[in-house]
PDB file of C-alpha atoms and ligand atoms in Angstrom:
ATOM      1  CA  UNK A   1      -3.076  97.564   8.031  1.00 80.00           C
ATOM      2  CA  UNK A   2      -4.673  97.333   4.493  1.00 95.00           C
ATOM      3  CA  UNK A   3      -5.291  95.003   1.897  1.00 97.00           C
ATOM      4  CA  UNK A   4      -3.348  96.047  -0.983  1.00 98.00           C
ATOM      5  CA  UNK A   5      -4.059  95.404  -4.784  1.00 98.00           C
ATOM      6  CA  UNK A   6      -2.514  92.487  -6.411  1.00 98.00           C
ATOM      7  CA  UNK A   7      -0.528  92.998  -9.661  1.00 98.00           C
ATOM      8  CA  UNK A   8      -1.571  90.559 -12.262  1.00 98.00           C
ATOM      9  CA  UNK A   9       0.660  88.872 -15.031  1.00 97.00           C
ATOM     10  CA  UNK A  10       1.448  91.491 -17.559  1.00 97.00           C
ATOM     11  CA  UNK A  11       2.284  94.249 -15.302  1.00 98.00           C
ATOM     12  CA  UNK A  12       5.836  95.258 -15.833  1.00 98.00           C
ATOM     13  CA  UNK A  13       6.697  95.397 -12.145  1.00 98.00           C
ATOM     14  CA  UNK A  14       6.563  91.670 -11.830  1.00 98.00           C
ATOM     15  CA  UNK A  15       9.393  91.339 -14.219  1.00 98.00           C
ATOM     16  CA  UNK A  16      11.635  93.467 -12.534  1.00 98.00           C
ATOM     17  CA  UNK A  17      14.507  92.794 -10.117  1.00 98.00           C
ATOM     18  CA  UNK A  18      13.624  94.045  -6.786  1.00 98.00           C
ATOM     19  CA  UNK A  19      16.150  96.058  -4.510  1.00 98.00           C
ATOM     20  CA  UNK A  20      17.687  95.081  -1.255  1.00 98.00           C
ATOM     21  CA  UNK A  21      16.270  96.968   1.694  1.00 98.00           C
ATOM     22  CA  UNK A  22      18.924  98.908   3.184  1.00 97.00           C
ATOM     23  CA  UNK A  23      17.163 100.286   6.266  1.00 97.00           C
ATOM     24  CA  UNK A  24      14.128  98.679   7.833  1.00 97.00           C
ATOM     25  CA  UNK A  25      12.060 101.784   8.387  1.00 97.00           C
ATOM     26  CA  UNK A  26       8.309 101.904   9.693  1.00 97.00           C
ATOM     27  CA  UNK A  27       7.352 102.057   6.042  1.00 97.00           C
ATOM     28  CA  UNK A  28       8.890  98.616   5.679  1.00 98.00           C
ATOM     29  CA  UNK A  29       7.124  97.262   8.715  1.00 98.00           C
ATOM     30  CA  UNK A  30       3.837  98.641   7.212  1.00 98.00           C
ATOM     31  CA  UNK A  31       4.488  96.988   3.988  1.00 98.00           C
ATOM     32  CA  UNK A  32       4.949  93.410   5.937  1.00 98.00           C
ATOM     33  CA  UNK A  33       1.799  94.173   7.823  1.00 98.00           C
ATOM     34  CA  UNK A  34      -0.111  95.032   4.472  1.00 98.00           C
ATOM     35  CA  UNK A  35       1.452  91.973   2.561  1.00 98.00           C
ATOM     36  CA  UNK A  36       0.457  89.647   5.390  1.00 98.00           C
ATOM     37  CA  UNK A  37      -3.256  90.948   5.436  1.00 98.00           C
ATOM     38  CA  UNK A  38      -3.274  90.862   1.629  1.00 98.00           C
ATOM     39  CA  UNK A  39      -1.920  87.182   1.441  1.00 98.00           C
ATOM     40  CA  UNK A  40      -4.658  86.083   4.126  1.00 98.00           C
ATOM     41  CA  UNK A  41      -7.391  87.772   2.328  1.00 98.00           C
ATOM     42  CA  UNK A  42      -6.755  86.235  -0.834  1.00 97.00           C
ATOM     43  CA  UNK A  43      -6.060  82.668   0.738  1.00 96.00           C
ATOM     44  CA  UNK A  44      -2.516  82.648  -0.517  1.00 97.00           C
ATOM     45  CA  UNK A  45       0.363  80.752   0.900  1.00 97.00           C
ATOM     46  CA  UNK A  46       2.811  83.477   0.252  1.00 98.00           C
ATOM     47  CA  UNK A  47       3.323  86.977  -1.178  1.00 98.00           C
ATOM     48  CA  UNK A  48       6.313  88.965  -2.365  1.00 98.00           C
ATOM     49  CA  UNK A  49       6.455  92.753  -2.434  1.00 98.00           C
ATOM     50  CA  UNK A  50       6.755  93.017  -6.392  1.00 98.00           C
ATOM     51  CA  UNK A  51       3.030  91.529  -6.359  1.00 98.00           C
ATOM     52  CA  UNK A  52       1.760  94.621  -4.436  1.00 98.00           C
ATOM     53  CA  UNK A  53       4.097  96.812  -6.913  1.00 98.00           C
ATOM     54  CA  UNK A  54       6.737  97.482  -4.521  1.00 98.00           C
ATOM     55  CA  UNK A  55      10.351  96.713  -5.842  1.00 98.00           C
ATOM     56  CA  UNK A  56      11.774  95.637  -2.421  1.00 98.00           C
ATOM     57  CA  UNK A  57      13.306  92.296  -1.325  1.00 98.00           C
ATOM     58  CA  UNK A  58      10.457  91.705   0.926  1.00 98.00           C
ATOM     59  CA  UNK A  59       8.431  88.363   1.479  1.00 98.00           C
ATOM     60  CA  UNK A  60       5.714  86.898   3.656  1.00 98.00           C
ATOM     61  CA  UNK A  61       4.819  83.402   3.776  1.00 98.00           C
ATOM     62  CA  UNK A  62       2.393  81.070   5.460  1.00 98.00           C
ATOM     63  CA  UNK A  63       2.535  77.544   4.285  1.00 97.00           C
ATOM     64  CA  UNK A  64       0.485  76.397   7.249  1.00 95.00           C
ATOM     65  CA  UNK A  65       3.290  76.686   9.763  1.00 92.00           C
ATOM     66  CA  UNK A  66       2.506  80.247  10.791  1.00 97.00           C
ATOM     67  CA  UNK A  67       3.426  83.677   9.414  1.00 98.00           C
ATOM     68  CA  UNK A  68       6.964  84.093   8.019  1.00 98.00           C
ATOM     69  CA  UNK A  69       8.507  87.743   7.192  1.00 98.00           C
ATOM     70  CA  UNK A  70      11.470  87.793   5.096  1.00 98.00           C
ATOM     71  CA  UNK A  71      13.638  90.718   4.453  1.00 98.00           C
ATOM     72  CA  UNK A  72      16.313  90.600   1.666  1.00 98.00           C
ATOM     73  CA  UNK A  73      16.071  86.588   2.009  1.00 98.00           C
ATOM     74  CA  UNK A  74      18.849  84.494   0.088  1.00 98.00           C
ATOM     75  CA  UNK A  75      18.659  80.670  -0.527  1.00 98.00           C
ATOM     76  CA  UNK A  76      21.914  79.224   1.070  1.00 98.00           C
ATOM     77  CA  UNK A  77      21.126  75.404   0.766  1.00 98.00           C
ATOM     78  CA  UNK A  78      19.065  73.223  -1.372  1.00 98.00           C
ATOM     79  CA  UNK A  79      18.660  69.352  -1.330  1.00 98.00           C
ATOM     80  CA  UNK A  80      16.687  66.995  -3.357  1.00 98.00           C
ATOM     81  CA  UNK A  81      13.892  67.805  -5.818  1.00 98.00           C
ATOM     82  CA  UNK A  82      10.253  67.453  -6.191  1.00 98.00           C
ATOM     83  CA  UNK A  83       7.597  68.112  -8.580  1.00 98.00           C
ATOM     84  CA  UNK A  84       4.327  69.843  -7.486  1.00 96.00           C
ATOM     85  CA  UNK A  85       1.535  71.816  -8.873  1.00 97.00           C
ATOM     86  CA  UNK A  86       1.828  75.416  -8.051  1.00 97.00           C
ATOM     87  CA  UNK A  87      -0.319  78.579  -8.386  1.00 97.00           C
ATOM     88  CA  UNK A  88       0.047  82.342  -7.924  1.00 98.00           C
ATOM     89  CA  UNK A  89      -2.131  85.208  -6.734  1.00 98.00           C
ATOM     90  CA  UNK A  90      -0.799  87.195  -9.778  1.00 98.00           C
ATOM     91  CA  UNK A  91      -1.774  84.494 -12.326  1.00 97.00           C
ATOM     92  CA  UNK A  92      -5.310  83.531 -10.813  1.00 96.00           C
ATOM     93  CA  UNK A  93      -7.156  80.483 -11.977  1.00 94.00           C
ATOM     94  CA  UNK A  94      -3.971  78.732 -13.259  1.00 96.00           C
ATOM     95  CA  UNK A  95      -1.880  75.723 -12.084  1.00 96.00           C
ATOM     96  CA  UNK A  96       1.121  74.302 -13.312  1.00 97.00           C
ATOM     97  CA  UNK A  97       3.745  71.738 -11.988  1.00 97.00           C
ATOM     98  CA  UNK A  98       7.253  72.893 -11.338  1.00 98.00           C
ATOM     99  CA  UNK A  99      10.329  71.333 -10.143  1.00 98.00           C
ATOM    100  CA  UNK A 100      11.842  72.863  -6.836  1.00 98.00           C
ATOM    101  CA  UNK A 101      14.299  71.412  -4.221  1.00 98.00           C
ATOM    102  CA  UNK A 102      12.549  69.366  -1.554  1.00 98.00           C
ATOM    103  CA  UNK A 103      14.407  71.101   1.231  1.00 98.00           C
ATOM    104  CA  UNK A 104      15.943  74.704   1.205  1.00 98.00           C
ATOM    105  CA  UNK A 105      17.351  76.879   3.881  1.00 98.00           C
ATOM    106  CA  UNK A 106      16.930  80.652   3.728  1.00 98.00           C
ATOM    107  CA  UNK A 107      18.816  83.497   5.420  1.00 98.00           C
ATOM    108  CA  UNK A 108      17.143  86.821   5.895  1.00 98.00           C
ATOM    109  CA  UNK A 109      16.445  89.552   8.164  1.00 98.00           C
ATOM    110  CA  UNK A 110      13.373  89.798  10.417  1.00 98.00           C
ATOM    111  CA  UNK A 111      11.390  93.035  10.749  1.00 98.00           C
ATOM    112  CA  UNK A 112      13.712  94.090  13.677  1.00 97.00           C
ATOM    113  CA  UNK A 113      16.927  93.694  11.437  1.00 97.00           C
ATOM    114  CA  UNK A 114      17.770  90.507  13.234  1.00 98.00           C
ATOM    115  CA  UNK A 115      19.392  87.771  10.986  1.00 98.00           C
ATOM    116  CA  UNK A 116      17.123  84.596  10.704  1.00 98.00           C
ATOM    117  CA  UNK A 117      17.397  81.307   9.109  1.00 98.00           C
ATOM    118  CA  UNK A 118      14.378  79.320   7.889  1.00 98.00           C
ATOM    119  CA  UNK A 119      14.538  75.826   6.954  1.00 98.00           C
ATOM    120  CA  UNK A 120      11.594  74.456   4.728  1.00 97.00           C
ATOM    121  CA  UNK A 121      10.649  71.203   3.340  1.00 98.00           C
ATOM    122  CA  UNK A 122       7.727  70.339   1.177  1.00 96.00           C
ATOM    123  CA  UNK A 123       5.112  73.028   0.841  1.00 96.00           C
ATOM    124  CA  UNK A 124       7.247  75.673   2.766  1.00 98.00           C
ATOM    125  CA  UNK A 125      10.342  74.783   0.436  1.00 98.00           C
ATOM    126  CA  UNK A 126       7.924  75.299  -2.591  1.00 98.00           C
ATOM    127  CA  UNK A 127       6.776  78.656  -1.043  1.00 98.00           C
ATOM    128  CA  UNK A 128      10.125  79.823  -0.306  1.00 98.00           C
ATOM    129  CA  UNK A 129      11.433  79.168  -3.974  1.00 98.00           C
ATOM    130  CA  UNK A 130       8.375  80.616  -5.584  1.00 98.00           C
ATOM    131  CA  UNK A 131       8.305  83.927  -3.338  1.00 98.00           C
ATOM    132  CA  UNK A 132      12.100  84.370  -3.843  1.00 98.00           C
ATOM    133  CA  UNK A 133      11.842  83.920  -7.641  1.00 98.00           C
ATOM    134  CA  UNK A 134       9.322  86.881  -7.527  1.00 98.00           C
ATOM    135  CA  UNK A 135      12.065  89.075  -6.175  1.00 98.00           C
ATOM    136  CA  UNK A 136      13.959  88.471  -9.386  1.00 98.00           C
ATOM    137  CA  UNK A 137      10.969  88.899 -11.749  1.00 98.00           C
ATOM    138  CA  UNK A 138      10.529  85.087 -12.341  1.00 98.00           C
ATOM    139  CA  UNK A 139       7.049  83.820 -12.597  1.00 98.00           C
ATOM    140  CA  UNK A 140       6.342  80.074 -11.746  1.00 97.00           C
ATOM    141  CA  UNK A 141       5.055  79.616 -15.197  1.00 97.00           C
ATOM    142  CA  UNK A 142       8.356  80.403 -16.498  1.00 98.00           C
ATOM    143  CA  UNK A 143       9.485  77.098 -14.930  1.00 97.00           C
ATOM    144  CA  UNK A 144       6.439  75.256 -15.898  1.00 96.00           C
ATOM    145  CA  UNK A 145       6.604  71.489 -16.659  1.00 97.00           C
ATOM    146  CA  UNK A 146       3.003  70.852 -17.427  1.00 96.00           C
ATOM    147  CA  UNK A 147      -0.202  73.090 -17.277  1.00 96.00           C
ATOM    148  CA  UNK A 148      -2.492  71.057 -14.861  1.00 96.00           C
ATOM    149  CA  UNK A 149      -5.155  73.757 -14.433  1.00 94.00           C
ATOM    150  CA  UNK A 150      -7.875  71.373 -16.115  1.00 91.00           C
ATOM    151  CA  UNK A 151      -7.234  68.863 -13.126  1.00 89.00           C
ATOM    152  CA  UNK A 152      -8.125  71.354 -10.635  1.00 81.00           C
ATOM    153  CA  UNK A 153     -11.898  72.098 -10.062  1.00 62.00           C
ATOM    154  CA  UNK A 154     -12.984  74.934  -7.945  1.00 58.00           C
ATOM    155  CA  UNK A 155     -13.597  72.655  -4.991  1.00 55.00           C
ATOM    156  CA  UNK A 156     -10.070  71.304  -5.156  1.00 57.00           C
ATOM    157  CA  UNK A 157      -8.645  74.747  -5.342  1.00 54.00           C
ATOM    158  CA  UNK A 158     -10.564  75.577  -2.180  1.00 57.00           C
ATOM    159  CA  UNK A 159      -9.160  72.669  -0.361  1.00 57.00           C
ATOM    160  CA  UNK A 160      -5.674  73.020  -1.332  1.00 59.00           C
ATOM    161  CA  UNK A 161      -4.533  76.658  -1.203  1.00 58.00           C
ATOM    162  CA  UNK A 162      -1.034  77.114  -2.427  1.00 64.00           C
ATOM    163  CA  UNK A 163      -1.366  80.123  -4.533  1.00 70.00           C
ATOM    164  CA  UNK A 164       1.487  82.429  -3.698  1.00 71.00           C
TER     165      UNK A 164
HETATM  166 NI1   NI B 201       3.421  83.885  -6.992  1.00 73.59          NI
END
């Protein structure tokens, strides 16, 4: 396993549409391992493959409920709406509010190619939407309602790790 470099805003790869994974090879499993390690090393709540320069539909999330690995994820249900501040490991130091569904259901494949269904509310719903947007070249700042960076001191950022 290895910590990979995180692409920062301005890198073209973050604006591209990621391709579906057609075969889950060892290479994809290594990517999942590295992405989880990279996410944890950077205190993130999620990471999408384009953020490490790989244009594949692969996502890892840990919104406090344990590691979730998603291959070819698709949102199949949404409900309600909420507005919360978000951050992104590709846009360090910034925080903006975004409107997201309060609850989402995602279908994907796990690392063994088995279909899985993940239901998330609150922070997990936010992370699922944020990471899936990365797969389509969308950054959360594209959906910004308000830039609230100034309201977050370093201390607050350490306490509330929601960068993904
Ligand atoms: Ni992000």
